[in-house]
Amino acid sequence: LNNFNVSYVNDVVIGNISDDADLIIIAAPKEDFTTGELEVIEKWLLNDGKRGRGLMYFASTISPKLTNLHTYLEEWGIAFKDGILYETDESASMPNNPLTMGFTAVEVERNDDNADSYDFMRAATKDIALALSGNNVPMYQAFDALDKRTVGTVITTLGETSVVAPAGSSAEWKPDSSYEKALGNGVIITRDLEYIDNVAHSSYVAAFSSTEFVDSEWVSYSDVDNMDIALNAAKVVCEAEEGNISFATKTITSESYADKISTTSANLVRIIFQYAIPLILVACGIVIFVRRARR
């Protein structure tokens, strides 16, 4: 589908991931991963040093506590807090729904501090102006760079006006003055980079604060960039060349002729198909039966 071959890992416990896969997706887990499963994922990502693989994680506020998975992702520089993002600026959220807010691309300028992350950050933020998502899990960078891993925040809320509401809060919840306002992060990507014989080998982990970036009605809106941010992230973590991956939004329409059909023509069609044709078939059947019976 759209240049992806997709298969599902339905095992109760993940014991193996195909070497043919380039990307694994974890979306809204219903239970935590075991340490053994996470070791399988890590081994697959590093690929005996060859790397060249990616993981995309879509968080969900309805997932249970994911202690093991979040601890593992923190080793990749992506950390999570309990709660749900709440937008205090009404102009930066959907009307009457501060739990659904806007996100925009982080402007990236190349410098000595971000040289390792600049290319993938620029690729991830390409053509991203506005994305919308609700039910976002609070997410932040655990570090900027550590050992072979470099972390970049790709999109954030529109301003430093979001707060972390208690888990399970509804749109009617209101923060008091004790809640600290800050940017909320929508997508964070980490690159694990190692040079072998002067050739760069990378694996990536991309984390989204909510599944609503890809599984909600916002994906179908042409004036928001949810599909583009998901596509950009997939290209980054798969190290796909420009143009190799595409999502085609298809709107199926058919012209209606209801206003062109009169009552007379409708009755004529009904008479032909409900009465005339069946009677003709019965008559033909009788004629054939009689002729064969006389032989």
PDB file of N, CA and C in Angstrom, residues 108-188:
ATOM      1  N   VAL A 108      14.617  25.120  12.033  1.00  0.00           N
ATOM      2  CA  VAL A 108      15.939  24.546  12.262  1.00  0.00           C
ATOM      3  C   VAL A 108      16.982  25.336  11.480  1.00  0.00           C
ATOM      4  N   GLU A 109      17.984  25.807  12.188  1.00  0.00           N
ATOM      5  CA  GLU A 109      19.111  26.480  11.549  1.00  0.00           C
ATOM      6  C   GLU A 109      20.375  25.696  11.880  1.00  0.00           C
ATOM      7  N   ARG A 110      21.157  25.421  10.860  1.00  0.00           N
ATOM      8  CA  ARG A 110      22.346  24.607  11.056  1.00  0.00           C
ATOM      9  C   ARG A 110      23.396  25.352  11.865  1.00  0.00           C
ATOM     10  N   ASN A 111      23.976  24.674  12.845  1.00  0.00           N
ATOM     11  CA  ASN A 111      25.105  25.214  13.618  1.00  0.00           C
ATOM     12  C   ASN A 111      25.938  24.042  14.119  1.00  0.00           C
ATOM     13  N   ASP A 112      27.017  24.353  14.794  1.00  0.00           N
ATOM     14  CA  ASP A 112      27.922  23.291  15.251  1.00  0.00           C
ATOM     15  C   ASP A 112      27.251  22.343  16.238  1.00  0.00           C
ATOM     16  N   ASP A 113      26.271  22.857  16.992  1.00  0.00           N
ATOM     17  CA  ASP A 113      25.637  22.030  18.004  1.00  0.00           C
ATOM     18  C   ASP A 113      24.639  21.039  17.422  1.00  0.00           C
ATOM     19  N   ASN A 114      24.068  21.351  16.250  1.00  0.00           N
ATOM     20  CA  ASN A 114      23.046  20.461  15.701  1.00  0.00           C
ATOM     21  C   ASN A 114      23.443  19.866  14.357  1.00  0.00           C
ATOM     22  N   ALA A 115      24.728  19.862  14.068  1.00  0.00           N
ATOM     23  CA  ALA A 115      25.178  19.393  12.753  1.00  0.00           C
ATOM     24  C   ALA A 115      24.734  17.965  12.473  1.00  0.00           C
ATOM     25  N   ASP A 116      24.739  17.097  13.496  1.00  0.00           N
ATOM     26  CA  ASP A 116      24.377  15.703  13.294  1.00  0.00           C
ATOM     27  C   ASP A 116      22.873  15.522  13.088  1.00  0.00           C
ATOM     28  N   SER A 117      22.087  16.457  13.601  1.00  0.00           N
ATOM     29  CA  SER A 117      20.633  16.306  13.503  1.00  0.00           C
ATOM     30  C   SER A 117      20.009  17.203  12.446  1.00  0.00           C
ATOM     31  N   TYR A 118      20.768  18.126  11.900  1.00  0.00           N
ATOM     32  CA  TYR A 118      20.181  19.126  10.998  1.00  0.00           C
ATOM     33  C   TYR A 118      19.500  18.499   9.793  1.00  0.00           C
ATOM     34  N   ASP A 119      20.144  17.559   9.128  1.00  0.00           N
ATOM     35  CA  ASP A 119      19.598  16.995   7.899  1.00  0.00           C
ATOM     36  C   ASP A 119      18.279  16.280   8.144  1.00  0.00           C
ATOM     37  N   PHE A 120      18.215  15.428   9.165  1.00  0.00           N
ATOM     38  CA  PHE A 120      16.970  14.703   9.376  1.00  0.00           C
ATOM     39  C   PHE A 120      15.893  15.606   9.964  1.00  0.00           C
ATOM     40  N   MET A 121      16.287  16.626  10.724  1.00  0.00           N
ATOM     41  CA  MET A 121      15.303  17.579  11.222  1.00  0.00           C
ATOM     42  C   MET A 121      14.702  18.379  10.071  1.00  0.00           C
ATOM     43  N   ARG A 122      15.539  18.809   9.151  1.00  0.00           N
ATOM     44  CA  ARG A 122      15.054  19.578   8.000  1.00  0.00           C
ATOM     45  C   ARG A 122      14.127  18.728   7.145  1.00  0.00           C
ATOM     46  N   ALA A 123      14.476  17.459   6.961  1.00  0.00           N
ATOM     47  CA  ALA A 123      13.622  16.564   6.173  1.00  0.00           C
ATOM     48  C   ALA A 123      12.280  16.334   6.865  1.00  0.00           C
ATOM     49  N   ALA A 124      12.299  16.228   8.186  1.00  0.00           N
ATOM     50  CA  ALA A 124      11.066  15.952   8.922  1.00  0.00           C
ATOM     51  C   ALA A 124      10.119  17.151   8.945  1.00  0.00           C
ATOM     52  N   THR A 125      10.676  18.359   8.904  1.00  0.00           N
ATOM     53  CA  THR A 125       9.839  19.552   9.003  1.00  0.00           C
ATOM     54  C   THR A 125       9.444  20.120   7.643  1.00  0.00           C
ATOM     55  N   LYS A 126       9.833  19.468   6.575  1.00  0.00           N
ATOM     56  CA  LYS A 126       9.559  19.990   5.234  1.00  0.00           C
ATOM     57  C   LYS A 126       8.059  20.165   5.000  1.00  0.00           C
ATOM     58  N   ASP A 127       7.670  21.370   4.581  1.00  0.00           N
ATOM     59  CA  ASP A 127       6.296  21.697   4.190  1.00  0.00           C
ATOM     60  C   ASP A 127       5.290  21.551   5.327  1.00  0.00           C
ATOM     61  N   ILE A 128       5.742  21.606   6.564  1.00  0.00           N
ATOM     62  CA  ILE A 128       4.829  21.497   7.701  1.00  0.00           C
ATOM     63  C   ILE A 128       4.506  22.893   8.227  1.00  0.00           C
ATOM     64  N   ALA A 129       3.248  23.287   8.118  1.00  0.00           N
ATOM     65  CA  ALA A 129       2.798  24.584   8.638  1.00  0.00           C
ATOM     66  C   ALA A 129       1.909  24.402   9.859  1.00  0.00           C
ATOM     67  N   LEU A 130       0.937  23.507   9.758  1.00  0.00           N
ATOM     68  CA  LEU A 130       0.000  23.302  10.859  1.00  0.00           C
ATOM     69  C   LEU A 130      -0.491  21.863  10.879  1.00  0.00           C
ATOM     70  N   ALA A 131      -0.400  21.242  12.037  1.00  0.00           N
ATOM     71  CA  ALA A 131      -0.985  19.922  12.261  1.00  0.00           C
ATOM     72  C   ALA A 131      -1.918  20.029  13.461  1.00  0.00           C
ATOM     73  N   LEU A 132      -2.908  19.175  13.519  1.00  0.00           N
ATOM     74  CA  LEU A 132      -3.865  19.176  14.624  1.00  0.00           C
ATOM     75  C   LEU A 132      -3.897  17.801  15.272  1.00  0.00           C
ATOM     76  N   SER A 133      -3.958  17.807  16.594  1.00  0.00           N
ATOM     77  CA  SER A 133      -4.041  16.531  17.302  1.00  0.00           C
ATOM     78  C   SER A 133      -4.632  16.748  18.684  1.00  0.00           C
ATOM     79  N   GLY A 134      -5.440  15.798  19.113  1.00  0.00           N
ATOM     80  CA  GLY A 134      -5.985  15.811  20.460  1.00  0.00           C
ATOM     81  C   GLY A 134      -5.465  14.639  21.260  1.00  0.00           C
ATOM     82  N   ASN A 135      -5.746  14.665  22.562  1.00  0.00           N
ATOM     83  CA  ASN A 135      -5.355  13.570  23.465  1.00  0.00           C
ATOM     84  C   ASN A 135      -3.870  13.266  23.366  1.00  0.00           C
ATOM     85  N   ASN A 136      -3.070  14.301  23.534  1.00  0.00           N
ATOM     86  CA  ASN A 136      -1.616  14.175  23.415  1.00  0.00           C
ATOM     87  C   ASN A 136      -0.975  13.837  24.763  1.00  0.00           C
ATOM     88  N   VAL A 137      -0.116  12.847  24.736  1.00  0.00           N
ATOM     89  CA  VAL A 137       0.651  12.471  25.923  1.00  0.00           C
ATOM     90  C   VAL A 137       1.836  13.429  26.049  1.00  0.00           C
ATOM     91  N   PRO A 138       2.054  14.033  27.213  1.00  0.00           N
ATOM     92  CA  PRO A 138       3.199  14.946  27.389  1.00  0.00           C
ATOM     93  C   PRO A 138       4.522  14.227  27.109  1.00  0.00           C
ATOM     94  N   MET A 139       5.342  14.843  26.278  1.00  0.00           N
ATOM     95  CA  MET A 139       6.567  14.212  25.794  1.00  0.00           C
ATOM     96  C   MET A 139       7.663  15.268  25.720  1.00  0.00           C
ATOM     97  N   TYR A 140       8.900  14.898  26.056  1.00  0.00           N
ATOM     98  CA  TYR A 140       9.998  15.860  26.021  1.00  0.00           C
ATOM     99  C   TYR A 140      11.309  15.148  25.731  1.00  0.00           C
ATOM    100  N   GLN A 141      12.324  15.934  25.401  1.00  0.00           N
ATOM    101  CA  GLN A 141      13.652  15.367  25.153  1.00  0.00           C
ATOM    102  C   GLN A 141      14.350  15.069  26.471  1.00  0.00           C
ATOM    103  N   ALA A 142      14.821  13.840  26.609  1.00  0.00           N
ATOM    104  CA  ALA A 142      15.593  13.481  27.800  1.00  0.00           C
ATOM    105  C   ALA A 142      17.009  14.038  27.722  1.00  0.00           C
ATOM    106  N   PHE A 143      17.517  14.220  26.502  1.00  0.00           N
ATOM    107  CA  PHE A 143      18.816  14.838  26.266  1.00  0.00           C
ATOM    108  C   PHE A 143      18.857  15.296  24.819  1.00  0.00           C
ATOM    109  N   ASP A 144      19.822  16.136  24.505  1.00  0.00           N
ATOM    110  CA  ASP A 144      19.995  16.593  23.129  1.00  0.00           C
ATOM    111  C   ASP A 144      20.898  15.654  22.339  1.00  0.00           C
ATOM    112  N   ALA A 145      21.976  15.226  22.974  1.00  0.00           N
ATOM    113  CA  ALA A 145      22.919  14.306  22.336  1.00  0.00           C
ATOM    114  C   ALA A 145      23.623  13.505  23.424  1.00  0.00           C
ATOM    115  N   LEU A 146      23.762  12.219  23.189  1.00  0.00           N
ATOM    116  CA  LEU A 146      24.430  11.354  24.145  1.00  0.00           C
ATOM    117  C   LEU A 146      25.011  10.173  23.391  1.00  0.00           C
ATOM    118  N   ASP A 147      26.340   9.991  23.548  1.00  0.00           N
ATOM    119  CA  ASP A 147      27.048   8.928  22.833  1.00  0.00           C
ATOM    120  C   ASP A 147      26.775   9.040  21.337  1.00  0.00           C
ATOM    121  N   LYS A 148      26.126   8.046  20.751  1.00  0.00           N
ATOM    122  CA  LYS A 148      25.906   8.032  19.303  1.00  0.00           C
ATOM    123  C   LYS A 148      24.518   8.549  18.911  1.00  0.00           C
ATOM    124  N   ARG A 149      23.766   9.042  19.894  1.00  0.00           N
ATOM    125  CA  ARG A 149      22.383   9.417  19.641  1.00  0.00           C
ATOM    126  C   ARG A 149      22.167  10.920  19.726  1.00  0.00           C
ATOM    127  N   THR A 150      21.463  11.433  18.716  1.00  0.00           N
ATOM    128  CA  THR A 150      21.124  12.845  18.641  1.00  0.00           C
ATOM    129  C   THR A 150      19.615  12.981  18.549  1.00  0.00           C
ATOM    130  N   VAL A 151      19.058  13.886  19.337  1.00  0.00           N
ATOM    131  CA  VAL A 151      17.606  14.013  19.452  1.00  0.00           C
ATOM    132  C   VAL A 151      17.151  15.356  18.899  1.00  0.00           C
ATOM    133  N   GLY A 152      16.040  15.363  18.184  1.00  0.00           N
ATOM    134  CA  GLY A 152      15.485  16.603  17.664  1.00  0.00           C
ATOM    135  C   GLY A 152      13.976  16.647  17.815  1.00  0.00           C
ATOM    136  N   THR A 153      13.452  17.771  18.328  1.00  0.00           N
ATOM    137  CA  THR A 153      12.006  17.972  18.395  1.00  0.00           C
ATOM    138  C   THR A 153      11.555  18.569  17.077  1.00  0.00           C
ATOM    139  N   VAL A 154      10.603  17.919  16.421  1.00  0.00           N
ATOM    140  CA  VAL A 154      10.216  18.267  15.057  1.00  0.00           C
ATOM    141  C   VAL A 154       9.072  19.265  15.021  1.00  0.00           C
ATOM    142  N   ILE A 155       8.015  19.009  15.794  1.00  0.00           N
ATOM    143  CA  ILE A 155       6.900  19.949  15.860  1.00  0.00           C
ATOM    144  C   ILE A 155       6.514  20.184  17.317  1.00  0.00           C
ATOM    145  N   THR A 156       6.052  21.399  17.587  1.00  0.00           N
ATOM    146  CA  THR A 156       5.606  21.773  18.926  1.00  0.00           C
ATOM    147  C   THR A 156       4.264  22.499  18.821  1.00  0.00           C
ATOM    148  N   THR A 157       3.647  22.734  19.965  1.00  0.00           N
ATOM    149  CA  THR A 157       2.430  23.538  19.981  1.00  0.00           C
ATOM    150  C   THR A 157       2.766  24.949  19.500  1.00  0.00           C
ATOM    151  N   LEU A 158       1.735  25.715  19.192  1.00  0.00           N
ATOM    152  CA  LEU A 158       1.925  27.013  18.548  1.00  0.00           C
ATOM    153  C   LEU A 158       2.590  28.036  19.458  1.00  0.00           C
ATOM    154  N   GLY A 159       2.465  27.858  20.746  1.00  0.00           N
ATOM    155  CA  GLY A 159       3.091  28.787  21.681  1.00  0.00           C
ATOM    156  C   GLY A 159       3.348  28.127  23.018  1.00  0.00           C
ATOM    157  N   GLU A 160       4.002  28.852  23.912  1.00  0.00           N
ATOM    158  CA  GLU A 160       4.307  28.321  25.244  1.00  0.00           C
ATOM    159  C   GLU A 160       3.100  28.518  26.150  1.00  0.00           C
ATOM    160  N   THR A 161       2.014  27.886  25.774  1.00  0.00           N
ATOM    161  CA  THR A 161       0.746  28.108  26.473  1.00  0.00           C
ATOM    162  C   THR A 161       0.050  26.817  26.888  1.00  0.00           C
ATOM    163  N   SER A 162       0.677  25.679  26.670  1.00  0.00           N
ATOM    164  CA  SER A 162       0.057  24.409  27.056  1.00  0.00           C
ATOM    165  C   SER A 162       0.506  23.996  28.450  1.00  0.00           C
ATOM    166  N   VAL A 163      -0.350  23.259  29.128  1.00  0.00           N
ATOM    167  CA  VAL A 163      -0.011  22.719  30.442  1.00  0.00           C
ATOM    168  C   VAL A 163      -0.269  21.222  30.434  1.00  0.00           C
ATOM    169  N   VAL A 164       0.282  20.541  31.435  1.00  0.00           N
ATOM    170  CA  VAL A 164       0.049  19.106  31.580  1.00  0.00           C
ATOM    171  C   VAL A 164      -1.086  18.909  32.571  1.00  0.00           C
ATOM    172  N   ALA A 165      -2.242  18.513  32.060  1.00  0.00           N
ATOM    173  CA  ALA A 165      -3.399  18.251  32.912  1.00  0.00           C
ATOM    174  C   ALA A 165      -3.312  16.832  33.458  1.00  0.00           C
ATOM    175  N   PRO A 166      -3.985  16.568  34.569  1.00  0.00           N
ATOM    176  CA  PRO A 166      -3.979  15.201  35.104  1.00  0.00           C
ATOM    177  C   PRO A 166      -4.559  14.205  34.100  1.00  0.00           C
ATOM    178  N   ALA A 167      -4.059  13.003  34.140  1.00  0.00           N
ATOM    179  CA  ALA A 167      -4.554  11.967  33.235  1.00  0.00           C
ATOM    180  C   ALA A 167      -6.062  11.803  33.402  1.00  0.00           C
ATOM    181  N   GLY A 168      -6.756  11.654  32.276  1.00  0.00           N
ATOM    182  CA  GLY A 168      -8.190  11.478  32.317  1.00  0.00           C
ATOM    183  C   GLY A 168      -8.982  12.766  32.350  1.00  0.00           C
ATOM    184  N   SER A 169      -8.305  13.918  32.298  1.00  0.00           N
ATOM    185  CA  SER A 169      -9.013  15.200  32.332  1.00  0.00           C
ATOM    186  C   SER A 169      -9.848  15.375  31.070  1.00  0.00           C
ATOM    187  N   SER A 170     -10.979  16.026  31.217  1.00  0.00           N
ATOM    188  CA  SER A 170     -11.847  16.312  30.084  1.00  0.00           C
ATOM    189  C   SER A 170     -11.613  17.738  29.610  1.00  0.00           C
ATOM    190  N   ALA A 171     -12.297  18.105  28.531  1.00  0.00           N
ATOM    191  CA  ALA A 171     -12.164  19.456  27.987  1.00  0.00           C
ATOM    192  C   ALA A 171     -12.682  20.509  28.958  1.00  0.00           C
ATOM    193  N   GLU A 172     -13.500  20.114  29.918  1.00  0.00           N
ATOM    194  CA  GLU A 172     -14.056  21.072  30.880  1.00  0.00           C
ATOM    195  C   GLU A 172     -13.091  21.387  32.024  1.00  0.00           C
ATOM    196  N   TRP A 173     -11.996  20.616  32.118  1.00  0.00           N
ATOM    197  CA  TRP A 173     -11.009  20.852  33.185  1.00  0.00           C
ATOM    198  C   TRP A 173     -10.370  22.220  33.015  1.00  0.00           C
ATOM    199  N   LYS A 174     -10.082  22.902  34.103  1.00  0.00           N
ATOM    200  CA  LYS A 174      -9.439  24.213  34.052  1.00  0.00           C
ATOM    201  C   LYS A 174      -8.215  24.215  34.964  1.00  0.00           C
ATOM    202  N   PRO A 175      -7.069  24.706  34.456  1.00  0.00           N
ATOM    203  CA  PRO A 175      -5.868  24.762  35.304  1.00  0.00           C
ATOM    204  C   PRO A 175      -5.890  25.974  36.226  1.00  0.00           C
ATOM    205  N   ASP A 176      -5.277  25.836  37.380  1.00  0.00           N
ATOM    206  CA  ASP A 176      -5.107  27.001  38.239  1.00  0.00           C
ATOM    207  C   ASP A 176      -3.730  27.600  38.006  1.00  0.00           C
ATOM    208  N   SER A 177      -3.386  28.618  38.742  1.00  0.00           N
ATOM    209  CA  SER A 177      -2.146  29.363  38.507  1.00  0.00           C
ATOM    210  C   SER A 177      -0.891  28.554  38.802  1.00  0.00           C
ATOM    211  N   SER A 178      -1.040  27.398  39.451  1.00  0.00           N
ATOM    212  CA  SER A 178       0.144  26.604  39.800  1.00  0.00           C
ATOM    213  C   SER A 178       0.671  25.800  38.611  1.00  0.00           C
ATOM    214  N   TYR A 179      -0.105  25.700  37.553  1.00  0.00           N
ATOM    215  CA  TYR A 179       0.305  24.906  36.395  1.00  0.00           C
ATOM    216  C   TYR A 179       1.231  25.733  35.499  1.00  0.00           C
ATOM    217  N   GLU A 180       2.391  25.157  35.192  1.00  0.00           N
ATOM    218  CA  GLU A 180       3.389  25.844  34.375  1.00  0.00           C
ATOM    219  C   GLU A 180       3.062  25.703  32.895  1.00  0.00           C
ATOM    220  N   LYS A 181       3.069  26.834  32.204  1.00  0.00           N
ATOM    221  CA  LYS A 181       2.798  26.840  30.770  1.00  0.00           C
ATOM    222  C   LYS A 181       4.103  26.683  30.003  1.00  0.00           C
ATOM    223  N   ALA A 182       4.064  25.898  28.936  1.00  0.00           N
ATOM    224  CA  ALA A 182       5.267  25.656  28.139  1.00  0.00           C
ATOM    225  C   ALA A 182       4.853  25.145  26.766  1.00  0.00           C
ATOM    226  N   LEU A 183       5.823  25.004  25.880  1.00  0.00           N
ATOM    227  CA  LEU A 183       5.569  24.357  24.598  1.00  0.00           C
ATOM    228  C   LEU A 183       5.249  22.886  24.826  1.00  0.00           C
ATOM    229  N   GLY A 184       4.339  22.365  24.057  1.00  0.00           N
ATOM    230  CA  GLY A 184       4.081  20.932  24.058  1.00  0.00           C
ATOM    231  C   GLY A 184       4.693  20.319  22.808  1.00  0.00           C
ATOM    232  N   ASN A 185       5.301  19.163  22.936  1.00  0.00           N
ATOM    233  CA  ASN A 185       5.978  18.523  21.806  1.00  0.00           C
ATOM    234  C   ASN A 185       5.069  17.516  21.122  1.00  0.00           C
ATOM    235  N   GLY A 186       5.033  17.571  19.793  1.00  0.00           N
ATOM    236  CA  GLY A 186       4.198  16.657  19.032  1.00  0.00           C
ATOM    237  C   GLY A 186       4.950  15.490  18.437  1.00  0.00           C
ATOM    238  N   VAL A 187       6.165  15.740  17.920  1.00  0.00           N
ATOM    239  CA  VAL A 187       6.981  14.687  17.315  1.00  0.00           C
ATOM    240  C   VAL A 187       8.434  14.907  17.706  1.00  0.00           C
ATOM    241  N   ILE A 188       9.074  13.852  18.168  1.00  0.00           N
ATOM    242  CA  ILE A 188      10.504  13.866  18.490  1.00  0.00           C
ATOM    243  C   ILE A 188      11.159  12.710  17.746  1.00  0.00           C
TER     244      ILE A 188
END
